[in-house]
Tab-separated table of C-alpha atoms in Angstrom:
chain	number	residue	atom	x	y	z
A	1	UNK	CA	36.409	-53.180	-1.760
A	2	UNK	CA	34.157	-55.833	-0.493
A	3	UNK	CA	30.911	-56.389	-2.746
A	4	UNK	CA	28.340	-58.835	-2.034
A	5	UNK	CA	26.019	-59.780	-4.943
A	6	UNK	CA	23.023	-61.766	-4.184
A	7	UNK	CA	21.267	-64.026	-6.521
A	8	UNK	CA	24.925	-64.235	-8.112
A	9	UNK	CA	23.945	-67.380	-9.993
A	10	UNK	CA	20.807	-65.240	-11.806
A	11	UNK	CA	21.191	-64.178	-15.439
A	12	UNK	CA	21.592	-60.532	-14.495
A	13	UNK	CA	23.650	-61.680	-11.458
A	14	UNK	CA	25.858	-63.650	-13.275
A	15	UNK	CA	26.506	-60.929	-15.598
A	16	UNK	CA	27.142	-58.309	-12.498
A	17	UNK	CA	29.277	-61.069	-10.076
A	18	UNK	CA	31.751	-61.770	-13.525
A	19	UNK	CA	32.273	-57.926	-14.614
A	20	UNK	CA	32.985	-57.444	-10.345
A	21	UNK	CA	35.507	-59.983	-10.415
A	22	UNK	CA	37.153	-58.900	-13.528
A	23	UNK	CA	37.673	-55.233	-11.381
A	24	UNK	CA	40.876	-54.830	-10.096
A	25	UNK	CA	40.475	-54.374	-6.071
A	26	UNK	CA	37.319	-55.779	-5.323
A	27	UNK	CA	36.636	-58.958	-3.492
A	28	UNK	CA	33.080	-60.597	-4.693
A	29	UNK	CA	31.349	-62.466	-2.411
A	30	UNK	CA	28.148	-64.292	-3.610
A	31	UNK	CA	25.040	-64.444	-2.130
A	32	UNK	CA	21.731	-66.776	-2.901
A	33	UNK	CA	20.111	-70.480	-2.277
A	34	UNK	CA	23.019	-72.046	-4.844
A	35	UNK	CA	25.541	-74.628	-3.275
A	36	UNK	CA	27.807	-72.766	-4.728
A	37	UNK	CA	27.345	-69.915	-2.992
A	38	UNK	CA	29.977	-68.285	-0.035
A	39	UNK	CA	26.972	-67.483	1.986
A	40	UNK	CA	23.186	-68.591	1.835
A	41	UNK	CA	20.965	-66.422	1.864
A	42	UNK	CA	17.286	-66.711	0.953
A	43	UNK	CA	15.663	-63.108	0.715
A	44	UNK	CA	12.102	-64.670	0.390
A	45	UNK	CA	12.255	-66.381	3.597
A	46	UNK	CA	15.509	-65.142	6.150
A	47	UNK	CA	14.268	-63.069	9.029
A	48	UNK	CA	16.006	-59.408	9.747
A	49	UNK	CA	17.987	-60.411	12.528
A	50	UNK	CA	19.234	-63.457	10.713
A	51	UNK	CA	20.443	-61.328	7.834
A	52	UNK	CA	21.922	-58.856	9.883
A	53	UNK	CA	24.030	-61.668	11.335
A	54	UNK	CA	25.388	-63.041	8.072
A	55	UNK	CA	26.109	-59.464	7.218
A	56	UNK	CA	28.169	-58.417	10.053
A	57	UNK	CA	30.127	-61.369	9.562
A	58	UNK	CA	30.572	-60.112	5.982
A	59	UNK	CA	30.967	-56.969	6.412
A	60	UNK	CA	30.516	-55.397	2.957
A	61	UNK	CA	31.202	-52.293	1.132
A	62	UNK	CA	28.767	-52.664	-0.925
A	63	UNK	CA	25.545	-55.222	-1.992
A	64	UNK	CA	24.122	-55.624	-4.977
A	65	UNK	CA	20.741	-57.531	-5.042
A	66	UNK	CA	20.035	-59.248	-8.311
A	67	UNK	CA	17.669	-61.602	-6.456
A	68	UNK	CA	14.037	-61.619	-7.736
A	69	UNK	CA	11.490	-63.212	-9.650
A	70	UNK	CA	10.099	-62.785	-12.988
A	71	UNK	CA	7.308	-65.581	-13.046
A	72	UNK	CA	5.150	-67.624	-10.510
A	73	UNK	CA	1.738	-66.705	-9.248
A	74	UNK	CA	1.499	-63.662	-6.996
A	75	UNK	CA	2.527	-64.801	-3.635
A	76	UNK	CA	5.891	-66.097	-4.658
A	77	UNK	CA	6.346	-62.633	-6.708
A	78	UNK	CA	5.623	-60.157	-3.294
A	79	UNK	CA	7.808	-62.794	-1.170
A	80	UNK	CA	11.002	-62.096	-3.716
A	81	UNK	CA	10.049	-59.250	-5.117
A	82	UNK	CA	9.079	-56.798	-2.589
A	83	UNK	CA	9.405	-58.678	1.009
A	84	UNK	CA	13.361	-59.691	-0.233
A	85	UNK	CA	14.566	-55.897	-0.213
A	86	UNK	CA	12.579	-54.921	2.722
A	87	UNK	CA	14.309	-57.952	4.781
A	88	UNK	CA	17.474	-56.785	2.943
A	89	UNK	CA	17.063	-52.849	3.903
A	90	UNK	CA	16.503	-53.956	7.089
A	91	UNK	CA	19.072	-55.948	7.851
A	92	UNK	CA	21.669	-53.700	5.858
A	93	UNK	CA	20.383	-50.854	8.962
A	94	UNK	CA	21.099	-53.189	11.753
A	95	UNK	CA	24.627	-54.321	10.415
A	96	UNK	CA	26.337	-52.706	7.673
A	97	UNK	CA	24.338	-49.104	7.800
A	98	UNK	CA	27.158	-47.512	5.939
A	99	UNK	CA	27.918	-49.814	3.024
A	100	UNK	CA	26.198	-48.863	-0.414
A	101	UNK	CA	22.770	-50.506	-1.716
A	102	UNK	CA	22.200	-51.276	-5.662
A	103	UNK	CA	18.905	-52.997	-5.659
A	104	UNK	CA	17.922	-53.830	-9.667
A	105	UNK	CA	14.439	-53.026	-10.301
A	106	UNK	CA	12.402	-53.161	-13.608
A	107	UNK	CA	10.997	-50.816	-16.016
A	108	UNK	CA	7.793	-52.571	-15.526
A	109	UNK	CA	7.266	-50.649	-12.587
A	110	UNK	CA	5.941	-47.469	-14.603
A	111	UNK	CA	3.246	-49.516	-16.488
A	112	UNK	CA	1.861	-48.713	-19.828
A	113	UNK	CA	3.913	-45.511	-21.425
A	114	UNK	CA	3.167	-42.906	-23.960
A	115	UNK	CA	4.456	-43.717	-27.470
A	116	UNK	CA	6.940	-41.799	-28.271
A	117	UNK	CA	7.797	-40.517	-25.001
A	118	UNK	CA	10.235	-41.469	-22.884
A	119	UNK	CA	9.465	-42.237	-19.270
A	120	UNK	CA	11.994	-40.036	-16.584
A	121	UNK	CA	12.550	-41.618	-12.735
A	122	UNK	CA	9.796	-38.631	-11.970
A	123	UNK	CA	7.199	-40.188	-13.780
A	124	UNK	CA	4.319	-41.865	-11.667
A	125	UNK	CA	4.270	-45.088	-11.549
A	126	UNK	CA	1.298	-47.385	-12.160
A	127	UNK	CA	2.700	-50.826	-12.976
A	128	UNK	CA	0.127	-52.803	-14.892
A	129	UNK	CA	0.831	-56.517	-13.397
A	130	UNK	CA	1.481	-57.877	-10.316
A	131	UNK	CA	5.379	-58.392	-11.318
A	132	UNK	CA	5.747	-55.066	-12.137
A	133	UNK	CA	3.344	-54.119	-8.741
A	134	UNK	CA	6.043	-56.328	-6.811
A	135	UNK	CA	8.749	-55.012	-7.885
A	136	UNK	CA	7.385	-51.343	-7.120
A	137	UNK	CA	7.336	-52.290	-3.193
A	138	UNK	CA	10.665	-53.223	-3.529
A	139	UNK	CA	11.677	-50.419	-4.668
A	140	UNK	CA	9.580	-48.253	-2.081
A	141	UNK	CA	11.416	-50.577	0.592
A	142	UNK	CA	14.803	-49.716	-0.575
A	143	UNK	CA	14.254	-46.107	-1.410
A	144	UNK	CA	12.776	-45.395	2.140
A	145	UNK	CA	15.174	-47.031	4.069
A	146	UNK	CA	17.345	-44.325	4.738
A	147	UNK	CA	20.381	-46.060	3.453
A	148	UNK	CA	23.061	-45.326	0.735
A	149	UNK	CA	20.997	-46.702	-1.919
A	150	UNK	CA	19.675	-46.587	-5.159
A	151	UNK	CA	17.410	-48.700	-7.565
A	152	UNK	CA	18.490	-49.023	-11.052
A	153	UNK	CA	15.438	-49.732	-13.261
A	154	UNK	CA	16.256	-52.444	-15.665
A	155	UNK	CA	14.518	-52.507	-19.236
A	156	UNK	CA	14.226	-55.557	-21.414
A	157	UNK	CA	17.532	-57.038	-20.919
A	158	UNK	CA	18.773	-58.978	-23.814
A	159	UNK	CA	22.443	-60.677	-24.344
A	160	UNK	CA	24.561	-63.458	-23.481
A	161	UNK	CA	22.646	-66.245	-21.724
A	162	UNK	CA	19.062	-64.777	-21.497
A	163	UNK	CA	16.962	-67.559	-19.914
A	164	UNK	CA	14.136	-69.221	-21.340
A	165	UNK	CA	11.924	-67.668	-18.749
A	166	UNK	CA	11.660	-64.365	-21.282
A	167	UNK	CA	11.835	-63.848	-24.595
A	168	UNK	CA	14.991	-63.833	-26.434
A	169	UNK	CA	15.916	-66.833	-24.454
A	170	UNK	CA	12.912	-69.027	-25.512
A	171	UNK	CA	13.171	-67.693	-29.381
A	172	UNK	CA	16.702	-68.908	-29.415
A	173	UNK	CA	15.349	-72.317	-27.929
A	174	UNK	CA	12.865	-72.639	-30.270
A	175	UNK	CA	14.752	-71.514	-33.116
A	176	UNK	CA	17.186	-74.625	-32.080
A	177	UNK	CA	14.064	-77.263	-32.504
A	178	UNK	CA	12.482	-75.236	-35.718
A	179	UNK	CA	14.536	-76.742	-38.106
A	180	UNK	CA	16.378	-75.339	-40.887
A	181	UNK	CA	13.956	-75.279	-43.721
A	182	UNK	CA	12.117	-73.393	-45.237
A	183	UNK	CA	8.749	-74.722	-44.092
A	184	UNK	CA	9.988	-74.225	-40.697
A	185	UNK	CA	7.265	-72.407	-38.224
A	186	UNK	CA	7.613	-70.223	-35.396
A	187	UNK	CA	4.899	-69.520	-33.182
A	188	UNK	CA	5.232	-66.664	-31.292
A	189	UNK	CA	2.735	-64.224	-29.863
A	190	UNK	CA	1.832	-60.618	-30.428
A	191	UNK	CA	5.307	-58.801	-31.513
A	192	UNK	CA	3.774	-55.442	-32.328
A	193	UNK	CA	4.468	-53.852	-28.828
A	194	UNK	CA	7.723	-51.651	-28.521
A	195	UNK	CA	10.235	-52.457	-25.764
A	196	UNK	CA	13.758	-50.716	-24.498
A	197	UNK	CA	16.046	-53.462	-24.866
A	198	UNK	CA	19.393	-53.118	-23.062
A	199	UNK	CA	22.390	-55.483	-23.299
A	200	UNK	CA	22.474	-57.484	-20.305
A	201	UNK	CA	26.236	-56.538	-19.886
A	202	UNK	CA	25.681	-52.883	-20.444
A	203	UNK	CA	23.045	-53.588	-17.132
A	204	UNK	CA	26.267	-55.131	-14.957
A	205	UNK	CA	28.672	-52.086	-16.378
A	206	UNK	CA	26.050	-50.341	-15.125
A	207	UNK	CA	25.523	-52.032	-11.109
A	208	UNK	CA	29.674	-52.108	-11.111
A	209	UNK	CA	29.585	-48.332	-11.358
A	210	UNK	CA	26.271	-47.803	-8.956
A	211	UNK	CA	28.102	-49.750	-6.716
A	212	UNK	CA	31.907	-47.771	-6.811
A	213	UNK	CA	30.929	-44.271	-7.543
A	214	UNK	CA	31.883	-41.874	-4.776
A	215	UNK	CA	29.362	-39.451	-3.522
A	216	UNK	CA	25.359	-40.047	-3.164
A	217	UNK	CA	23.255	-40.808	-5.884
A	218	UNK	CA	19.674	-40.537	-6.832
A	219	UNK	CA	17.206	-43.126	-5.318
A	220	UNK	CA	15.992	-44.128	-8.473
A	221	UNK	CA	17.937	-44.677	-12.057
A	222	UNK	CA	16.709	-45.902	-15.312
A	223	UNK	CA	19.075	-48.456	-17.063
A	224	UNK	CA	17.463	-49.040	-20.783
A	225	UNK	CA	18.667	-49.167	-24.270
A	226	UNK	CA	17.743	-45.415	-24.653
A	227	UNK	CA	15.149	-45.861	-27.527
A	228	UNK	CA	11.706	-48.377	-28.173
A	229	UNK	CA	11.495	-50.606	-31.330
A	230	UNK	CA	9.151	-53.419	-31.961
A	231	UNK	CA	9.775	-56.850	-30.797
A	232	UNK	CA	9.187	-57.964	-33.417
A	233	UNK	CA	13.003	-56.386	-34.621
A	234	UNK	CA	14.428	-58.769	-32.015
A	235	UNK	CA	12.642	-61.887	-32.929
A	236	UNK	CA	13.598	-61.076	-36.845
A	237	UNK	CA	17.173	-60.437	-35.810
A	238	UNK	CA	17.640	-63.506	-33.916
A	239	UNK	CA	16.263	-65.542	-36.826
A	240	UNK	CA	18.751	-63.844	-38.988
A	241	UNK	CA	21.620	-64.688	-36.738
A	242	UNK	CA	20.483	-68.283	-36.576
A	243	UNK	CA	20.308	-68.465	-40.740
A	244	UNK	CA	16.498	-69.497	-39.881
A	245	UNK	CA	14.623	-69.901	-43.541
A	246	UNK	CA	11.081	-70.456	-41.935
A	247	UNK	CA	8.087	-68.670	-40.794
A	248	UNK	CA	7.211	-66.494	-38.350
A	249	UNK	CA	4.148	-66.802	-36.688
A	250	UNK	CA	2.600	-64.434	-35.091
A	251	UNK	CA	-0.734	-65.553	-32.262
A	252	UNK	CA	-2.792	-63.428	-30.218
A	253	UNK	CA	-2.239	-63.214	-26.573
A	254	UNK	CA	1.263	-61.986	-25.259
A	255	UNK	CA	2.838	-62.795	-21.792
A	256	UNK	CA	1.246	-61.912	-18.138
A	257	UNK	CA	4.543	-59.943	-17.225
A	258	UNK	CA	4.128	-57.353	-20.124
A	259	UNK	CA	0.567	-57.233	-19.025
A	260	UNK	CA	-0.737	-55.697	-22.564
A	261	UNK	CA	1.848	-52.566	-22.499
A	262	UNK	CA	2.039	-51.352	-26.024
A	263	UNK	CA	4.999	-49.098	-25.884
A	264	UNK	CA	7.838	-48.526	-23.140
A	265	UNK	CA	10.806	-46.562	-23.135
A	266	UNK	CA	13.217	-44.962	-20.615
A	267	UNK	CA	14.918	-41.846	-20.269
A	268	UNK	CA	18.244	-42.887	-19.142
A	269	UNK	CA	19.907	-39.076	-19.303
A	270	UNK	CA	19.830	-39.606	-15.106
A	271	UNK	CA	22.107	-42.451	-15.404
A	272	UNK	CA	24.493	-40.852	-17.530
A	273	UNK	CA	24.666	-37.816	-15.334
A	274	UNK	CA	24.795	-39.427	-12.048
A	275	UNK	CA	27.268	-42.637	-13.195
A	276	UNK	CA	28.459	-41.337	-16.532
A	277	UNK	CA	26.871	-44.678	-17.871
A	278	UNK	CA	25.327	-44.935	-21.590
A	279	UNK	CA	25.016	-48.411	-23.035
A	280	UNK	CA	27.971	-49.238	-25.531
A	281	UNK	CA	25.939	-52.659	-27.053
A	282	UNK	CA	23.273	-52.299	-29.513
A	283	UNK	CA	20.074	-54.561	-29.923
A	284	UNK	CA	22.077	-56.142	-33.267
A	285	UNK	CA	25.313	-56.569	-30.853
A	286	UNK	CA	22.975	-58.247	-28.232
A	287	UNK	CA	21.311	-60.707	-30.529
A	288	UNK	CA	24.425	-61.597	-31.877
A	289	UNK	CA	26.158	-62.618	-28.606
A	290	UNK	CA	23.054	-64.096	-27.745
A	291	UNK	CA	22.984	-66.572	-30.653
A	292	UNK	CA	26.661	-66.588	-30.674
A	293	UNK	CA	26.607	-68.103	-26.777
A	294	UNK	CA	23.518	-69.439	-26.754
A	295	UNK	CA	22.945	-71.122	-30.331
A	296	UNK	CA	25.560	-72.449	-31.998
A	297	UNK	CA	25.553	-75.556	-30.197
A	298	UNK	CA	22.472	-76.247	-32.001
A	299	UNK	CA	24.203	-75.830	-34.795
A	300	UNK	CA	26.776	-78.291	-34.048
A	301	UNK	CA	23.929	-81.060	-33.896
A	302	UNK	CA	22.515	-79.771	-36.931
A	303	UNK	CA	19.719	-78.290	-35.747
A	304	UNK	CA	19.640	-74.867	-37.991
A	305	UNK	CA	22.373	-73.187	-40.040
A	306	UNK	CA	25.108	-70.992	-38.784
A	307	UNK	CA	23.906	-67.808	-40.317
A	308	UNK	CA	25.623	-65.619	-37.206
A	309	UNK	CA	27.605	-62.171	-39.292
């Protein structure tokens, strides 16, 4: 089987192209702007016809599009974000109309939830930002395209090489400069708001099986941790991991992607159904892989303690 990831060089991409390549009888082909990929492509600026090109000369089974943006103003998020999988859909019609779409979306395409509830693929969404407004038309573009497709929407993905761009990835880098002391500071922003956290590898097991299942599959499937807890739990775990004796700080003001949501969660009993897919990492397990890859060569220049279990 012949899979095509794009944006294989991408945290969640990276993830997806090394769990493909460790699955006996599929050929991986990668896809995005790195020199190190087998073909270039550029979903925020490749015309239709020259997509459908590169794909008939490819010829996959399956793609899996990883490509998109999380940050930048909101020009650069609608070229990735939403004009990407319409270009994408597009060309997948004109070339390869049989092979199977996976197109990873985001939770923050629902928009503020209901604590305590759990948000289904039904639900209406009403995303709050423009990320989570971009990545709602790329979603529409996929889903309407007639294809074999479906959207997994991604939660707060947490694990093994989480970029500085969100979250976990910038506590760990900041928890490498904090020192180890105990008048250490971090300063953070607002941690009250609950997030679904899913391991980023749980999110690539996952895309493998969206991509291989036999048999059509809904257009749209949450991929989440399965339950909301404050981020602040994440922030405290990581600082356990890293043996961090400080303070934690917390500001007012939080980031323009979660757009002041308070609580989200997902209702991933779809996935399960459709892909027999639950995740098998917790938010501990996460944090500690993070840290584990991620921190300890801080601790090798003495930056902080090695406090990892």
């Amino acid at each position: 089987m012949r899979i095509l990831v794009l944006g294989f060089t991408g945290y969640l991409g990276g993830h997806v192209t090394d769990l493909l390549r460790r699955t006996p009888d599929v050929a991986v082909i990668g896809g995005g702007r790195s020199p190190a990929a087998d073909v270039g492509v550029d979903l925020a600026a490749v015309s239709p016809d020259r997509l459908a090109g590169t794909l008939a000369d490819v010829a996959p089974d399956a793609v899996v599009n990883c490509a998109g943006a999380v940050g930048g103003d909101a020009v650069t998020l609608a070229e990735v974000n939403a004009r990407g999988p319409a270009v994408l859909a597009a060309a997948l019609r004109a070339a390869a109309p049989g092979a199977r779409l996976v197109h990873l979306g985001s939770a923050a395409e629902y928009g503020p939830g209901t604590e305590g509830v759990r948000v289904a693929e039904t639900a209406q969404a009403a995303p709050a930002t423009p990320y989570g407004a971009t990545k709602l038309a790329g979603t529409a573009a996929v889903t309407a395209s007639g294809l074999d497709a479906v959207v997994l929407r991604v939660g707060n993905p947490v694990g093994p090489g989480a970029p500085a761009a969100g979250l976990p990835g910038r506590v760990v880098r900041l928890l490498r400069s904090a020192g180890g002391g105990p008048e250490a500071e971090l300063r953070l922003g607002d941690l009250s708001p609950y997030r679904d956290f899913v391991d980023v590898r749980d999110v690539a097991r996952a895309s493998l099986l969206a991509a291989t299942v036999p048999g059509p599959l809904p257009g749209v499937l949450n991929v989440g941790g399965g339950g909301a807890v404050p981020v602040r739990e994440l922030v405290e775990g990581l600082a356990r991991a890293a043996g961090f004796r400080g303070r934690v700080v917390e500001q007012n003001g939080g980031s323009a992607r979660s757009g002041g949501v308070s609580w989200q969660c997902s209702d991933i009993a779809a996935a399960e159904r459709a892909l027999g897919w639950r995740p098998a990492h917790t938010l501990r397990d996460s944090v500690a892989a993070l840290w584990r890859e991620d921190g300890t060569a801080a601790v090798a220049a003495g930056a902080v303690p090695d406090g990892t279990p």
